[in-house]
Amino acid sequence: MFDPKIYSDRRGRLKELLSDGLVLLLGNNDVPMNYTDNTYHFRQDSSFLYYFGLDFQGLAGIIDIDKGDEILFGNDVEIEDIIWMGPQVSLKENAAKVGCTQTAPYRELFAHISKAISLGRKIHFLPPYRGENKLLLQELLGIHPSKQKEYSSLELVKAVIAMRSVKDAGEVAEIKKACAIGYDMHVTAMKMAMPGTWEQKIAGTLEGIASSQGSASAYPIILSQHGETLHNHSHAEILREGKLMVVDAGAESLMHYASDFTRTAPVGGKFTTQQREIYDIVLAANNHATSLSKAGTTYLSIHLAAAEVIASGLKELGIMKGDVKDAVKNGAHALFFPHGLGHMMGLDVHDMEDLGQIYVGYDDEIRPVDQFGTAYLRLGKKLESGNVITNEPGIYFIPALIDKWKAENINTDFINFEKLQAYRDFGGIRLEDDLLITATGSEILGERVPITPEEIEATVGKK
Ligand code: GLY
Ligand code: MN
């Protein structure tokens, strides 16, 4: 937990950013896995964590813009809770840890909100994403879950995004802790990437590293020889010599800040010439994107610059043809790079995605592009000092997509479909680092996970 003043300053700043009314921030509760008492791993809501810092169930916060009140609603434990959970500190003591002096029993939240409604006061709430909180909001506000997103407060969404997008030194330090765990996960995966190893064994080992050093994995691990499937969550295969293993895995620090790295390694430790040629292009795209990343530059322009590196590299190999800039303008690179270059990262791995990606990644100046490939770019707007983002270009050979483009004559001026035959079983390569944006450039967060082909080859199979 940060210093109490950090949380009270954040709530104070939020009050300055909003015009009037009150802010209702709901914490998360346990979600049953198969029956009420057997629950999924608890994860607090990230905006609640940001403003109220407390990492347990049964809480809600109100920040009153007009009156200045900051009230934490929750229940003090009773003897039965102590029997099952051990001694607990009081709500008042917990509130003090986050600089909050006003507390009230949870049931009073209902009366508090009803009174505000009866007075016609504006109640700002964030778009809910969990069923339980949708039901609670329905009970509190009388708004059907299907309408809650529409009635959520855009003013609050924008204020929260403005604040959470710029990480302070304490947050960056937490992200670096998550990166250190991520480093350990990736180096371990590389060491284990030997023929005959079950993907699940490696994925399970990584889960163990994440939860033994931090909170847990920051998202479901992607670990597969079928890297051409972008988010492949199957770990069923046995590793085979000649294949590439893509690992997209990150950890949460104990305070729930994320890391998000991707590396691709040749099973057995030696890239084939074909793999090495494609790998070098993805690495060049990654390095180029890092070199361009700085405050004031749009991430859309960096995404397109990375796409040009990819198109130009594939042209050199004879897989693409024609003018590189025209190819990218026409979206031809997206046959191989069909996703965005990256996204914001912080308390959520796709930071603040629950608040609406359009507001996190775009603004009035930079609007989303609807062309296939670039349409998946989650962050297009100008970078700001203090942003933490991912840089994750990739090249994939997706047989179904290649067949579709060929059959429909899509971008035939820029793609050499004959040449592509030799790559049908290639799989995919993605290389992802996490960057802190500064006024003059960017910093790769954490020790950089081995990334040059030489570093990767030296790590695979190492004891
Ligand atoms: N690490 C998964 C993703 O960025 O979508
Ligand atoms: Mn990512």
Coordinates of C-alpha atoms and ligand atoms in Angstrom, one line a residue:
M1 CA 0.0 0.0 0.0
F2 CA 1.2 3.5 -0.7
D3 CA 1.4 6.3 1.8
P4 CA -2.1 7.4 3.0
K5 CA -1.5 10.9 1.5
I6 CA -1.2 9.4 -2.0
Y7 CA -4.8 8.2 -1.8
S8 CA -6.2 11.3 -0.2
D9 CA -4.4 13.5 -2.8
R10 CA -5.8 11.3 -5.6
R11 CA -9.4 11.7 -4.2
G12 CA -8.7 15.5 -3.8
R13 CA -7.6 15.8 -7.4
L14 CA -10.6 13.9 -8.6
K15 CA -12.8 16.4 -6.8
E16 CA -11.0 19.2 -8.6
L17 CA -11.6 17.5 -12.0
L18 CA -15.3 17.0 -11.6
S19 CA -18.0 19.7 -11.6
D20 CA -20.5 18.5 -9.0
G21 CA -22.4 15.6 -7.6
L22 CA -21.0 12.6 -5.9
V23 CA -18.8 9.7 -7.0
L24 CA -19.7 6.2 -6.2
L25 CA -16.9 3.7 -6.4
L26 CA -17.7 0.1 -5.9
G27 CA -15.2 -2.4 -4.7
N28 CA -15.3 -6.0 -6.0
N29 CA -16.6 -9.0 -4.1
D30 CA -15.9 -12.7 -4.3
V31 CA -17.3 -14.5 -7.3
P32 CA -18.3 -18.1 -6.8
M33 CA -16.5 -20.7 -8.9
N34 CA -18.9 -23.6 -8.5
Y35 CA -20.7 -22.8 -5.2
T36 CA -20.9 -19.7 -3.0
D37 CA -18.1 -20.5 -0.6
N38 CA -15.7 -21.8 -3.3
T39 CA -14.6 -18.6 -5.0
Y40 CA -12.3 -17.4 -7.7
H41 CA -9.1 -15.7 -6.7
F42 CA -10.2 -12.3 -5.4
R43 CA -9.3 -9.3 -7.5
Q44 CA -10.1 -5.8 -6.3
D45 CA -11.5 -3.3 -8.8
S46 CA -8.5 -1.3 -10.1
S47 CA -10.2 2.2 -9.8
F48 CA -11.2 1.4 -6.3
L49 CA -7.6 0.4 -5.6
Y50 CA -6.4 3.6 -7.1
Y51 CA -8.6 5.9 -5.0
F52 CA -9.2 3.8 -1.8
G53 CA -6.3 1.3 -1.8
L54 CA -7.9 -1.4 0.2
D55 CA -7.6 -4.9 -1.2
F56 CA -10.5 -6.8 0.2
Q57 CA -14.2 -7.5 -0.2
G58 CA -17.3 -5.7 1.0
L59 CA -16.3 -2.0 0.4
A60 CA -17.7 1.0 -1.5
G61 CA -16.5 4.6 -1.5
I62 CA -18.2 7.9 -1.9
I63 CA -16.4 11.0 -2.9
D64 CA -18.7 14.0 -2.6
I65 CA -17.6 16.8 -4.9
D66 CA -20.0 19.4 -3.4
K67 CA -19.5 18.7 0.3
G68 CA -16.0 17.4 0.1
D69 CA -16.8 14.2 2.1
E70 CA -14.9 11.0 1.4
I71 CA -16.7 8.1 3.0
L72 CA -15.7 4.4 3.1
F73 CA -18.6 2.0 3.5
G74 CA -17.9 -1.5 4.9
N75 CA -18.6 -3.7 7.9
D76 CA -16.5 -4.4 10.9
V77 CA -15.9 -8.0 11.4
E78 CA -18.0 -10.1 13.9
I79 CA -17.0 -13.0 16.0
E80 CA -18.0 -15.5 13.2
D81 CA -15.6 -13.7 10.8
I82 CA -12.8 -13.9 13.3
I83 CA -13.4 -17.6 13.7
W84 CA -13.0 -18.2 10.0
M85 CA -10.6 -15.4 9.0
G86 CA -8.6 -14.6 12.2
P87 CA -8.4 -11.3 13.9
Q88 CA -9.1 -8.3 11.6
V89 CA -8.4 -4.6 12.0
S90 CA -11.4 -2.3 12.2
L91 CA -12.8 -0.5 9.2
K92 CA -11.7 2.8 10.8
E93 CA -8.1 1.5 11.0
N94 CA -8.2 0.3 7.4
A95 CA -9.7 3.6 6.3
A96 CA -6.8 5.5 8.1
K97 CA -4.3 3.5 6.0
V98 CA -5.7 5.3 2.9
G99 CA -6.1 8.7 4.5
C100 CA -9.9 8.4 4.9
T101 CA -11.4 9.5 8.2
Q102 CA -15.1 8.9 7.5
T103 CA -16.5 5.4 7.6
A104 CA -20.0 3.9 7.8
P105 CA -21.6 0.5 7.9
Y106 CA -22.2 -0.9 4.4
R107 CA -26.0 -0.8 4.7
E108 CA -25.9 3.0 5.1
L109 CA -24.7 3.2 1.5
F110 CA -28.3 2.5 0.4
A111 CA -29.8 5.4 2.5
H112 CA -27.0 7.7 1.4
I113 CA -27.6 7.1 -2.3
S114 CA -31.4 7.2 -1.9
K115 CA -31.1 10.6 -0.3
A116 CA -28.8 11.9 -3.0
I117 CA -31.3 10.6 -5.6
S118 CA -34.3 12.2 -3.8
L119 CA -32.4 15.5 -3.9
G120 CA -31.8 15.2 -7.6
R121 CA -28.0 15.1 -7.1
K122 CA -25.7 13.8 -9.9
I123 CA -24.3 10.4 -9.1
H124 CA -21.1 9.6 -11.0
F125 CA -20.4 5.9 -11.5
L126 CA -18.0 3.9 -13.7
P127 CA -19.3 1.4 -16.2
P128 CA -19.6 -1.9 -14.3
Y129 CA -18.1 -5.1 -15.7
R130 CA -19.0 -7.7 -13.1
G131 CA -22.5 -9.2 -12.8
E132 CA -22.6 -8.7 -9.0
N133 CA -21.9 -5.0 -9.2
K134 CA -24.4 -4.6 -12.0
L135 CA -27.1 -6.1 -9.7
L136 CA -25.9 -3.9 -6.9
L137 CA -26.1 -0.7 -9.0
Q138 CA -29.5 -1.7 -10.1
E139 CA -30.5 -1.9 -6.5
L140 CA -28.8 1.3 -5.6
L141 CA -29.8 3.4 -8.6
G142 CA -32.7 1.6 -10.1
I143 CA -30.9 1.4 -13.5
H144 CA -31.3 -1.9 -15.4
P145 CA -27.9 -3.5 -16.1
S146 CA -28.5 -3.2 -19.9
K147 CA -28.6 0.6 -19.4
Q148 CA -25.8 1.1 -16.9
K149 CA -23.0 1.7 -19.4
E150 CA -25.1 4.3 -21.1
Y151 CA -25.8 6.1 -17.8
S152 CA -22.3 5.8 -16.4
S153 CA -20.5 9.1 -16.0
L154 CA -18.3 10.1 -19.0
E155 CA -17.0 13.0 -16.9
L156 CA -15.8 10.6 -14.3
V157 CA -14.4 8.1 -16.9
K158 CA -12.4 10.9 -18.5
A159 CA -11.1 12.2 -15.1
V160 CA -10.1 8.7 -14.0
I161 CA -8.3 8.0 -17.3
A162 CA -6.5 11.4 -17.1
M163 CA -5.2 10.5 -13.6
R164 CA -4.5 6.8 -14.0
S165 CA -2.7 7.2 -17.4
V166 CA 0.1 9.1 -15.8
K167 CA 2.1 6.9 -13.5
D168 CA 3.9 8.4 -10.5
A169 CA 7.2 7.1 -9.2
G170 CA 5.6 4.7 -6.7
E171 CA 3.5 3.2 -9.4
V172 CA 6.5 2.8 -11.8
A173 CA 8.4 1.1 -8.9
E174 CA 5.5 -1.4 -8.5
I175 CA 5.4 -2.0 -12.3
K176 CA 9.1 -2.7 -12.1
K177 CA 8.5 -5.3 -9.4
A178 CA 6.0 -7.0 -11.7
C179 CA 8.5 -6.8 -14.5
A180 CA 11.1 -8.6 -12.3
I181 CA 8.7 -11.4 -11.8
G182 CA 7.9 -11.4 -15.5
Y183 CA 11.6 -11.6 -16.3
D184 CA 11.9 -14.7 -14.1
M185 CA 8.8 -16.3 -15.8
H186 CA 10.2 -15.7 -19.3
V187 CA 13.7 -16.9 -18.6
T188 CA 12.3 -20.0 -16.9
A189 CA 10.1 -20.7 -20.0
M190 CA 13.1 -20.4 -22.3
K191 CA 15.1 -22.7 -20.2
M192 CA 12.3 -25.3 -20.4
A193 CA 11.7 -24.9 -24.1
M194 CA 13.1 -28.3 -25.0
P195 CA 11.6 -31.0 -27.3
G196 CA 9.4 -33.4 -25.4
T197 CA 8.2 -30.9 -22.8
W198 CA 4.5 -30.5 -22.3
E199 CA 3.4 -26.8 -22.8
Q200 CA 1.2 -27.1 -19.8
K201 CA 4.1 -28.0 -17.6
I202 CA 5.9 -24.8 -18.6
A203 CA 2.7 -22.7 -18.2
G204 CA 2.0 -24.2 -14.8
T205 CA 5.6 -23.4 -13.7
L206 CA 5.1 -19.8 -14.8
E207 CA 1.9 -19.5 -12.8
G208 CA 3.8 -20.8 -9.8
I209 CA 6.5 -18.1 -10.2
A210 CA 3.9 -15.4 -10.6
S211 CA 1.9 -16.4 -7.5
S212 CA 5.0 -17.2 -5.4
Q213 CA 6.6 -13.8 -6.0
G214 CA 3.6 -11.5 -6.5
S215 CA -0.2 -11.7 -6.6
A216 CA -0.7 -13.9 -9.6
S217 CA -0.4 -13.9 -13.4
A218 CA -1.7 -10.6 -14.7
Y219 CA -3.8 -12.4 -17.4
P220 CA -4.2 -15.9 -18.6
I221 CA -0.9 -17.1 -20.0
I222 CA -0.5 -17.6 -23.7
L223 CA 2.1 -20.3 -24.3
S224 CA 2.0 -22.3 -27.5
Q225 CA 3.8 -23.7 -30.5
H226 CA 0.8 -22.2 -32.4
G227 CA 1.8 -18.6 -32.0
E228 CA -0.1 -17.8 -35.2
T229 CA -3.2 -17.9 -33.0
L230 CA -2.9 -14.6 -31.3
H231 CA -4.5 -15.4 -28.0
N232 CA -4.1 -19.2 -27.8
H233 CA -4.9 -20.4 -24.3
S234 CA -4.4 -24.1 -25.1
H235 CA -1.3 -25.6 -23.5
A236 CA -2.0 -29.1 -24.7
E237 CA 0.9 -29.8 -27.0
I238 CA 4.3 -31.4 -26.6
L239 CA 7.1 -29.2 -27.8
R240 CA 8.8 -30.3 -31.0
E241 CA 12.2 -29.5 -32.5
G242 CA 11.8 -27.0 -35.4
K243 CA 8.8 -25.2 -33.8
L244 CA 8.7 -21.8 -32.2
M245 CA 7.2 -21.3 -28.8
V246 CA 5.4 -18.0 -28.2
V247 CA 5.1 -17.0 -24.5
D248 CA 2.9 -14.0 -23.6
A249 CA 2.9 -13.8 -19.9
G250 CA 3.1 -11.3 -17.1
A251 CA 2.7 -10.9 -13.4
E252 CA 0.9 -8.7 -10.9
S253 CA 2.9 -7.2 -8.1
L254 CA 1.5 -7.5 -4.6
M255 CA -0.2 -4.2 -5.2
H256 CA -1.7 -5.4 -8.5
Y257 CA 0.4 -3.5 -11.0
A258 CA 1.1 -5.6 -14.1
S259 CA 3.8 -6.6 -16.4
D260 CA 3.2 -7.9 -19.9
F261 CA 6.0 -9.5 -21.9
T262 CA 6.1 -11.7 -25.0
R263 CA 9.0 -13.7 -26.2
T264 CA 9.4 -16.3 -28.9
A265 CA 12.0 -19.0 -28.7
P266 CA 13.0 -21.9 -31.0
V267 CA 12.2 -25.2 -29.3
G268 CA 15.6 -26.9 -28.6
G269 CA 17.5 -23.6 -28.9
K270 CA 18.5 -23.1 -32.5
F271 CA 16.6 -20.8 -34.9
T272 CA 16.3 -22.2 -38.5
T273 CA 17.4 -19.7 -41.2
Q274 CA 13.7 -19.1 -42.1
Q275 CA 12.8 -18.5 -38.4
R276 CA 15.8 -16.2 -37.9
E277 CA 14.9 -14.1 -40.9
I278 CA 11.4 -13.4 -39.7
Y279 CA 12.6 -13.0 -36.1
D280 CA 15.1 -10.3 -37.1
I281 CA 12.2 -8.3 -38.7
V282 CA 10.0 -8.5 -35.6
L283 CA 13.0 -7.5 -33.4
A284 CA 13.7 -4.5 -35.8
A285 CA 10.1 -3.4 -35.6
N286 CA 10.2 -3.7 -31.8
N287 CA 13.4 -1.7 -31.5
H288 CA 12.3 0.9 -34.0
A289 CA 9.0 1.4 -32.0
T290 CA 11.0 1.9 -28.8
S291 CA 13.3 4.4 -30.5
L292 CA 10.3 6.5 -31.7
S293 CA 8.3 6.3 -28.4
K294 CA 8.3 9.7 -26.6
A295 CA 5.9 12.2 -25.2
G296 CA 4.1 14.1 -27.9
T297 CA 4.3 11.4 -30.6
T298 CA 1.0 9.5 -31.5
Y299 CA 1.1 5.8 -30.9
L300 CA -0.8 5.4 -34.2
S301 CA 2.2 6.8 -36.0
I302 CA 4.5 4.4 -34.2
H303 CA 2.2 1.5 -35.0
L304 CA 2.4 2.4 -38.6
A305 CA 6.1 2.9 -38.5
A306 CA 6.5 -0.6 -37.0
A307 CA 4.2 -1.9 -39.8
E308 CA 6.5 -0.4 -42.3
V309 CA 9.5 -2.1 -40.8
I310 CA 7.6 -5.4 -41.1
A311 CA 6.4 -4.7 -44.7
S312 CA 9.9 -3.7 -45.7
G313 CA 11.5 -6.8 -44.1
L314 CA 9.0 -9.1 -45.7
K315 CA 9.6 -7.4 -49.1
E316 CA 13.3 -8.2 -48.8
L317 CA 12.4 -11.8 -48.3
G318 CA 10.1 -11.7 -51.4
I319 CA 6.9 -12.3 -49.3
M320 CA 5.6 -8.8 -49.9
K321 CA 6.2 -6.6 -52.9
G322 CA 5.5 -3.1 -54.2
D323 CA 5.9 0.2 -52.5
V324 CA 6.2 -0.3 -48.7
K325 CA 4.4 2.9 -47.7
D326 CA 1.6 2.1 -50.2
A327 CA 1.4 -1.4 -48.8
V328 CA 0.9 -0.1 -45.3
K329 CA -1.5 2.5 -46.4
N330 CA -3.6 -0.3 -48.0
G331 CA -3.3 -2.4 -44.9
A332 CA -1.4 -5.2 -46.7
H333 CA 1.0 -5.7 -43.7
A334 CA -2.0 -6.8 -41.6
L335 CA -2.0 -10.2 -43.3
F336 CA 1.1 -10.8 -41.1
F337 CA 0.6 -8.2 -38.3
P338 CA -3.2 -8.2 -37.7
H339 CA -3.2 -6.5 -34.3
G340 CA -2.2 -3.3 -32.7
L341 CA 1.3 -2.4 -31.5
G342 CA 0.3 -2.0 -27.9
H343 CA -1.8 -0.7 -25.1
M344 CA -1.6 1.2 -21.8
M345 CA -0.5 -0.9 -18.8
G346 CA -0.8 -0.3 -15.1
L347 CA -3.2 -1.7 -12.5
D348 CA -4.8 -3.6 -15.4
V349 CA -2.8 -5.3 -18.0
H350 CA -4.9 -3.5 -20.6
D351 CA -5.1 -0.5 -18.4
M352 CA -8.6 0.9 -17.8
E353 CA -10.1 -1.1 -20.6
D354 CA -13.3 -1.4 -18.5
L355 CA -13.7 2.4 -18.8
G356 CA -14.0 2.2 -22.6
Q357 CA -11.0 1.7 -24.8
I358 CA -12.0 4.6 -27.0
Y359 CA -11.4 7.0 -24.1
V360 CA -8.2 5.4 -23.0
G361 CA -6.6 5.1 -26.4
Y362 CA -8.1 7.8 -28.5
D363 CA -9.2 11.4 -28.3
D364 CA -10.7 14.2 -30.4
E365 CA -7.5 14.5 -32.4
I366 CA -6.7 10.8 -33.0
R367 CA -9.7 8.6 -33.9
P368 CA -9.7 4.8 -34.3
V369 CA -8.9 3.5 -37.8
D370 CA -11.4 1.0 -39.1
Q371 CA -9.0 -0.8 -41.5
F372 CA -8.4 -4.5 -40.7
G373 CA -5.4 -4.8 -38.4
T374 CA -5.0 -1.2 -37.3
A375 CA -8.6 -1.4 -36.1
Y376 CA -7.3 -3.5 -33.2
L377 CA -4.9 -0.8 -32.1
R378 CA -5.9 -0.1 -28.5
L379 CA -3.8 3.0 -28.2
G380 CA -3.5 5.6 -30.9
K381 CA -3.3 9.0 -29.2
K382 CA -0.3 11.1 -28.4
L383 CA 1.9 9.7 -25.7
E384 CA 2.4 11.6 -22.5
S385 CA 5.3 11.6 -20.0
G386 CA 4.4 9.0 -17.4
N387 CA 2.4 6.7 -19.6
V388 CA 3.3 3.0 -19.4
I389 CA 2.6 1.1 -22.6
T390 CA 3.4 -2.1 -24.3
N391 CA 5.4 -2.5 -27.5
E392 CA 4.4 -5.8 -29.1
P393 CA 4.8 -6.2 -32.8
G394 CA 4.5 -9.6 -34.4
I395 CA 4.5 -11.5 -37.6
Y396 CA 2.1 -14.5 -38.0
F397 CA 1.4 -16.8 -40.8
I398 CA -2.3 -17.7 -40.4
P399 CA -3.3 -20.3 -43.0
A400 CA -7.0 -19.4 -42.9
L401 CA -6.3 -15.7 -43.4
I402 CA -3.8 -16.3 -46.2
D403 CA -6.3 -18.5 -48.0
K404 CA -9.1 -15.9 -47.6
W405 CA -7.0 -13.1 -48.9
K406 CA -5.8 -15.2 -51.8
A407 CA -9.3 -16.4 -52.7
E408 CA -10.7 -12.8 -52.5
N409 CA -7.7 -11.2 -54.3
I410 CA -7.1 -8.9 -51.3
N411 CA -3.9 -6.7 -51.6
T412 CA -2.5 -8.9 -54.5
D413 CA -0.3 -5.9 -55.5
F414 CA 1.6 -6.2 -52.3
I415 CA 1.6 -10.0 -51.4
N416 CA 3.5 -12.7 -53.1
F417 CA 1.1 -15.6 -52.4
E418 CA 3.4 -18.2 -54.2
K419 CA 6.2 -17.4 -51.9
L420 CA 4.0 -17.7 -48.9
Q421 CA 3.5 -21.5 -49.4
A422 CA 6.8 -22.1 -47.7
Y423 CA 5.6 -20.4 -44.5
R424 CA 2.2 -22.0 -44.0
D425 CA 3.4 -24.0 -41.0
F426 CA 5.7 -21.3 -39.6
G427 CA 3.5 -20.3 -36.7
G428 CA 4.1 -16.8 -35.3
I429 CA 6.5 -14.5 -33.6
R430 CA 5.7 -11.7 -31.2
L431 CA 8.1 -9.7 -29.1
E432 CA 6.8 -7.5 -26.3
D433 CA 8.4 -5.1 -23.9
D434 CA 6.9 -2.6 -21.5
L435 CA 7.9 1.1 -21.9
L436 CA 7.7 4.1 -19.6
I437 CA 7.3 7.3 -21.7
T438 CA 9.4 10.2 -20.8
A439 CA 9.7 13.7 -22.2
T440 CA 12.7 12.8 -24.3
G441 CA 12.1 9.1 -25.1
S442 CA 11.2 5.9 -23.3
E443 CA 12.6 3.5 -20.8
I444 CA 12.3 -0.3 -21.2
L445 CA 10.9 -1.3 -17.8
G446 CA 12.7 -4.0 -15.8
E447 CA 15.8 -5.8 -17.0
R448 CA 15.1 -6.6 -20.6
V449 CA 14.2 -10.2 -21.0
P450 CA 16.6 -11.9 -23.4
I451 CA 15.6 -10.8 -26.9
T452 CA 18.5 -10.9 -29.4
P453 CA 18.6 -14.3 -31.2
E454 CA 22.0 -14.9 -29.6
E455 CA 20.6 -14.3 -26.1
I456 CA 17.6 -16.5 -26.8
E457 CA 19.7 -19.3 -28.2
A458 CA 22.0 -19.1 -25.2
T459 CA 19.1 -19.3 -22.7
V460 CA 17.0 -22.1 -24.2
G461 CA 17.8 -25.4 -22.4
K462 CA 20.1 -23.8 -19.9
K463 CA 20.0 -25.5 -16.5
Ligands
GLY1 N1 -0.8 -9.9 -23.1 C1 -2.0 -10.0 -23.8 C2 -2.4 -8.8 -24.5 O1 -1.7 -7.8 -24.5 O2 -3.4 -8.8 -25.1
MN2 MN 0.2 -6.9 -24.3

